[in-house]
Short mmCIF file of C-alpha atoms and ligand atoms in Angstrom, two decimals:
data_model
loop_
_atom_site.label_atom_id
_atom_site.label_comp_id
_atom_site.label_asym_id
_atom_site.label_seq_id
_atom_site.Cartn_x
_atom_site.Cartn_y
_atom_site.Cartn_z
CA UNK A 19 -154.46 -27.08 -64.66
CA UNK A 20 -151.88 -26.30 -61.99
CA UNK A 21 -151.31 -29.94 -61.55
CA UNK A 22 -150.45 -30.91 -65.14
CA UNK A 23 -148.09 -27.92 -65.24
CA UNK A 24 -146.20 -29.18 -62.21
CA UNK A 25 -145.90 -32.56 -63.82
CA UNK A 26 -144.69 -31.20 -67.11
CA UNK A 27 -141.67 -29.32 -65.75
CA UNK A 28 -139.80 -32.25 -64.31
CA UNK A 29 -140.56 -34.20 -67.47
CA UNK A 30 -139.02 -31.46 -69.56
CA UNK A 31 -136.05 -31.35 -67.26
CA UNK A 32 -135.48 -35.06 -67.77
CA UNK A 33 -135.74 -34.71 -71.52
CA UNK A 34 -133.09 -31.94 -71.53
CA UNK A 35 -130.78 -33.96 -69.29
CA UNK A 36 -131.01 -36.86 -71.69
CA UNK A 37 -130.02 -34.82 -74.78
CA UNK A 38 -126.31 -34.52 -74.11
CA UNK A 39 -126.14 -38.18 -73.14
CA UNK A 40 -127.79 -39.15 -76.37
CA UNK A 41 -125.36 -37.17 -78.40
CA UNK A 42 -122.37 -38.42 -76.42
CA UNK A 43 -123.33 -41.99 -76.96
CA UNK A 44 -122.31 -41.57 -80.60
CA UNK A 45 -118.71 -42.16 -79.41
CA UNK A 46 -116.43 -39.24 -80.18
CA UNK A 47 -112.97 -40.40 -79.22
CA UNK A 48 -110.29 -37.95 -80.11
CA UNK A 49 -106.67 -38.60 -81.06
CA UNK A 50 -104.53 -37.30 -78.17
CA UNK A 51 -101.79 -36.00 -80.54
CA UNK A 52 -103.90 -34.02 -82.95
CA UNK A 53 -107.24 -33.63 -81.27
CA UNK A 54 -108.94 -35.00 -84.39
CA UNK A 55 -112.10 -37.00 -83.85
CA UNK A 56 -111.24 -40.60 -84.48
CA UNK A 57 -113.74 -41.66 -87.09
CA UNK A 58 -113.60 -43.00 -90.60
CA UNK A 59 -111.06 -41.05 -92.56
CA UNK A 60 -109.35 -39.27 -89.70
CA UNK A 61 -105.90 -40.76 -90.48
CA UNK A 62 -106.09 -39.51 -94.07
CA UNK A 63 -106.87 -36.03 -92.68
CA UNK A 64 -104.02 -36.28 -90.15
CA UNK A 65 -101.59 -37.43 -92.93
CA UNK A 66 -102.59 -34.61 -95.33
CA UNK A 67 -103.63 -31.71 -93.15
CA UNK A 68 -101.08 -31.45 -90.37
CA UNK A 69 -97.85 -31.18 -92.37
CA UNK A 70 -97.86 -27.37 -92.64
CA UNK A 71 -99.87 -26.28 -89.68
CA UNK A 72 -101.28 -27.63 -86.42
CA UNK A 73 -104.36 -29.81 -86.50
CA UNK A 74 -105.85 -27.13 -84.26
CA UNK A 75 -106.39 -25.04 -87.35
CA UNK A 76 -108.55 -27.86 -88.69
CA UNK A 77 -110.40 -28.72 -85.54
CA UNK A 78 -111.16 -25.10 -84.72
CA UNK A 79 -112.64 -24.53 -88.15
CA UNK A 80 -116.05 -25.73 -89.21
CA UNK A 81 -118.40 -25.48 -92.15
CA UNK A 82 -120.19 -27.17 -94.94
CA UNK A 83 -118.52 -29.55 -97.34
CA UNK A 84 -118.44 -26.62 -99.76
CA UNK A 85 -116.62 -24.48 -97.17
CA UNK A 86 -113.98 -27.19 -96.76
CA UNK A 87 -113.63 -27.68 -100.45
CA UNK A 88 -113.14 -23.96 -100.96
CA UNK A 89 -110.47 -23.92 -98.25
CA UNK A 90 -108.62 -26.78 -99.84
CA UNK A 91 -108.75 -25.06 -103.22
CA UNK A 92 -107.47 -21.85 -101.58
CA UNK A 93 -104.56 -23.71 -99.98
CA UNK A 94 -103.81 -25.46 -103.27
CA UNK A 95 -103.77 -22.21 -105.19
CA UNK A 96 -101.92 -20.07 -102.69
CA UNK A 97 -100.31 -22.12 -99.98
CA UNK A 98 -98.60 -24.94 -101.85
CA UNK A 99 -101.05 -27.64 -100.83
CA UNK A 100 -100.71 -30.60 -103.18
CA UNK A 101 -103.45 -32.02 -105.34
CA UNK A 102 -105.26 -35.07 -103.97
CA UNK A 103 -106.37 -38.22 -105.69
CA UNK A 104 -110.16 -37.95 -106.15
CA UNK A 105 -110.70 -40.76 -103.67
CA UNK A 106 -108.52 -39.18 -101.05
CA UNK A 107 -110.24 -35.84 -101.47
CA UNK A 108 -113.62 -37.55 -101.04
CA UNK A 109 -112.47 -39.16 -97.80
CA UNK A 110 -111.16 -35.83 -96.47
CA UNK A 111 -114.28 -33.90 -97.40
CA UNK A 112 -116.62 -36.60 -96.10
CA UNK A 113 -114.84 -36.55 -92.79
CA UNK A 114 -114.64 -32.79 -92.43
CA UNK A 115 -118.23 -32.16 -93.44
CA UNK A 116 -119.43 -34.88 -91.06
CA UNK A 117 -117.37 -34.11 -87.96
CA UNK A 118 -116.47 -30.46 -88.50
CA UNK A 119 -119.72 -29.35 -90.11
CA UNK A 120 -121.45 -26.01 -89.72
CA UNK A 121 -122.06 -24.97 -86.16
CA UNK A 122 -125.67 -24.24 -85.55
CA UNK A 123 -125.24 -22.21 -82.43
CA UNK A 124 -122.91 -19.56 -83.75
CA UNK A 125 -123.15 -16.53 -85.98
CA UNK A 126 -123.90 -17.33 -89.60
CA UNK A 127 -120.82 -17.12 -91.87
CA UNK A 128 -120.23 -14.05 -93.92
CA UNK A 129 -121.98 -13.85 -97.27
CA UNK A 130 -119.82 -14.68 -100.21
CA UNK A 131 -118.61 -11.56 -102.11
CA UNK A 132 -120.90 -12.38 -105.06
CA UNK A 133 -124.03 -12.11 -102.92
CA UNK A 134 -123.07 -8.78 -101.37
CA UNK A 135 -124.40 -5.47 -102.66
CA UNK A 136 -121.92 -3.22 -104.40
CA UNK A 137 -119.78 -1.22 -102.00
CA UNK A 138 -120.94 2.40 -102.45
CA UNK A 139 -117.67 3.79 -101.02
CA UNK A 140 -114.47 4.35 -102.95
CA UNK A 141 -111.89 1.66 -102.02
CA UNK A 142 -108.17 1.41 -102.45
CA UNK A 143 -108.72 -0.93 -105.35
CA UNK A 144 -110.70 1.75 -107.18
CA UNK A 145 -108.10 4.47 -106.63
CA UNK A 146 -106.54 4.29 -110.09
C1 HEC B 14 -98.85 -27.28 -98.02
C2 HEC B 14 -99.15 -26.77 -96.71
C3 HEC B 14 -100.55 -27.04 -96.16
C4 HEC B 14 -101.21 -28.19 -96.05
C5 HEC B 14 -100.72 -29.63 -96.37
C6 HEC B 14 -102.52 -27.90 -95.52
N1 HEC B 14 -102.66 -26.56 -95.28
FE1 HEC B 14 -104.15 -25.62 -94.34
N2 HEC B 14 -103.21 -23.88 -94.43
C7 HEC B 14 -101.91 -23.70 -94.99
C8 HEC B 14 -101.48 -22.33 -94.76
C9 HEC B 14 -100.13 -21.74 -95.17
C10 HEC B 14 -102.55 -21.72 -94.06
C11 HEC B 14 -102.60 -20.29 -93.51
C12 HEC B 14 -102.07 -20.33 -92.12
C13 HEC B 14 -102.21 -19.02 -91.42
O1 HEC B 14 -103.03 -18.20 -91.80
O2 HEC B 14 -101.48 -18.88 -90.42
C14 HEC B 14 -103.60 -22.67 -93.89
C15 HEC B 14 -104.80 -22.48 -93.22
C16 HEC B 14 -105.70 -23.39 -92.99
C17 HEC B 14 -106.95 -23.16 -92.26
C18 HEC B 14 -107.40 -21.85 -91.66
C19 HEC B 14 -108.07 -21.07 -92.70
C20 HEC B 14 -108.55 -19.76 -92.19
O3 HEC B 14 -109.65 -19.30 -92.65
O4 HEC B 14 -107.98 -19.18 -91.27
C21 HEC B 14 -107.64 -24.33 -92.24
C22 HEC B 14 -108.97 -24.61 -91.60
C23 HEC B 14 -106.84 -25.31 -92.92
N3 HEC B 14 -105.72 -24.75 -93.35
C24 HEC B 14 -107.22 -26.62 -93.11
C25 HEC B 14 -106.48 -27.56 -93.80
C26 HEC B 14 -106.90 -28.90 -94.15
C27 HEC B 14 -108.24 -29.42 -93.84
C28 HEC B 14 -105.88 -29.52 -94.76
C29 HEC B 14 -105.89 -30.88 -95.37
C30 HEC B 14 -106.77 -31.09 -96.44
C31 HEC B 14 -104.77 -28.54 -94.81
N4 HEC B 14 -105.16 -27.42 -94.24
C32 HEC B 14 -103.51 -28.84 -95.32
C33 HEC B 14 -101.11 -24.66 -95.60
C34 HEC B 14 -101.45 -26.00 -95.67
#
């Protein structure tokens, strides 16, 4: 049994080494100006998402399509972001969900307020 064990370890090592290569082969060229991944739709995102703030804000964020849609609605309601043509919005959301999707290796996002238990403590909002 010792023998098969000794054989298995290098094989596992090889498999692990190949993983990053496999992922990298999917070609992730980034735009030097914005840092956005150059893939279908990236120019639409650049044109619509870097006027008010740095693209870093976009590239450092990540989440589901729903997360991105909520962010866009929030910016539209409170930050003066314009409304998009349905097609443009699709392109933007497709791109963000695909290339800036949820990170699997980080802490899970906070639960939405509606899924949280009631706060048992008095808050400022309850004061009056
Ligand atoms: C009309 C101006 C405007 C445009 C255009 C705009 N944003 Fe924003 N965005 C803001 C403002 C203002 C903030 C808040 C900045 C801050 O907190 O410093 C913000 C914040 C963000 C954040 C950070 C949110 C957080 O939780 O901290 C992300 C991500 C983001 N925007 C993505 C986008 C994307 C994607 C687009 C394109 C669809 C976009 N923005 C276009 C105004 C804009």
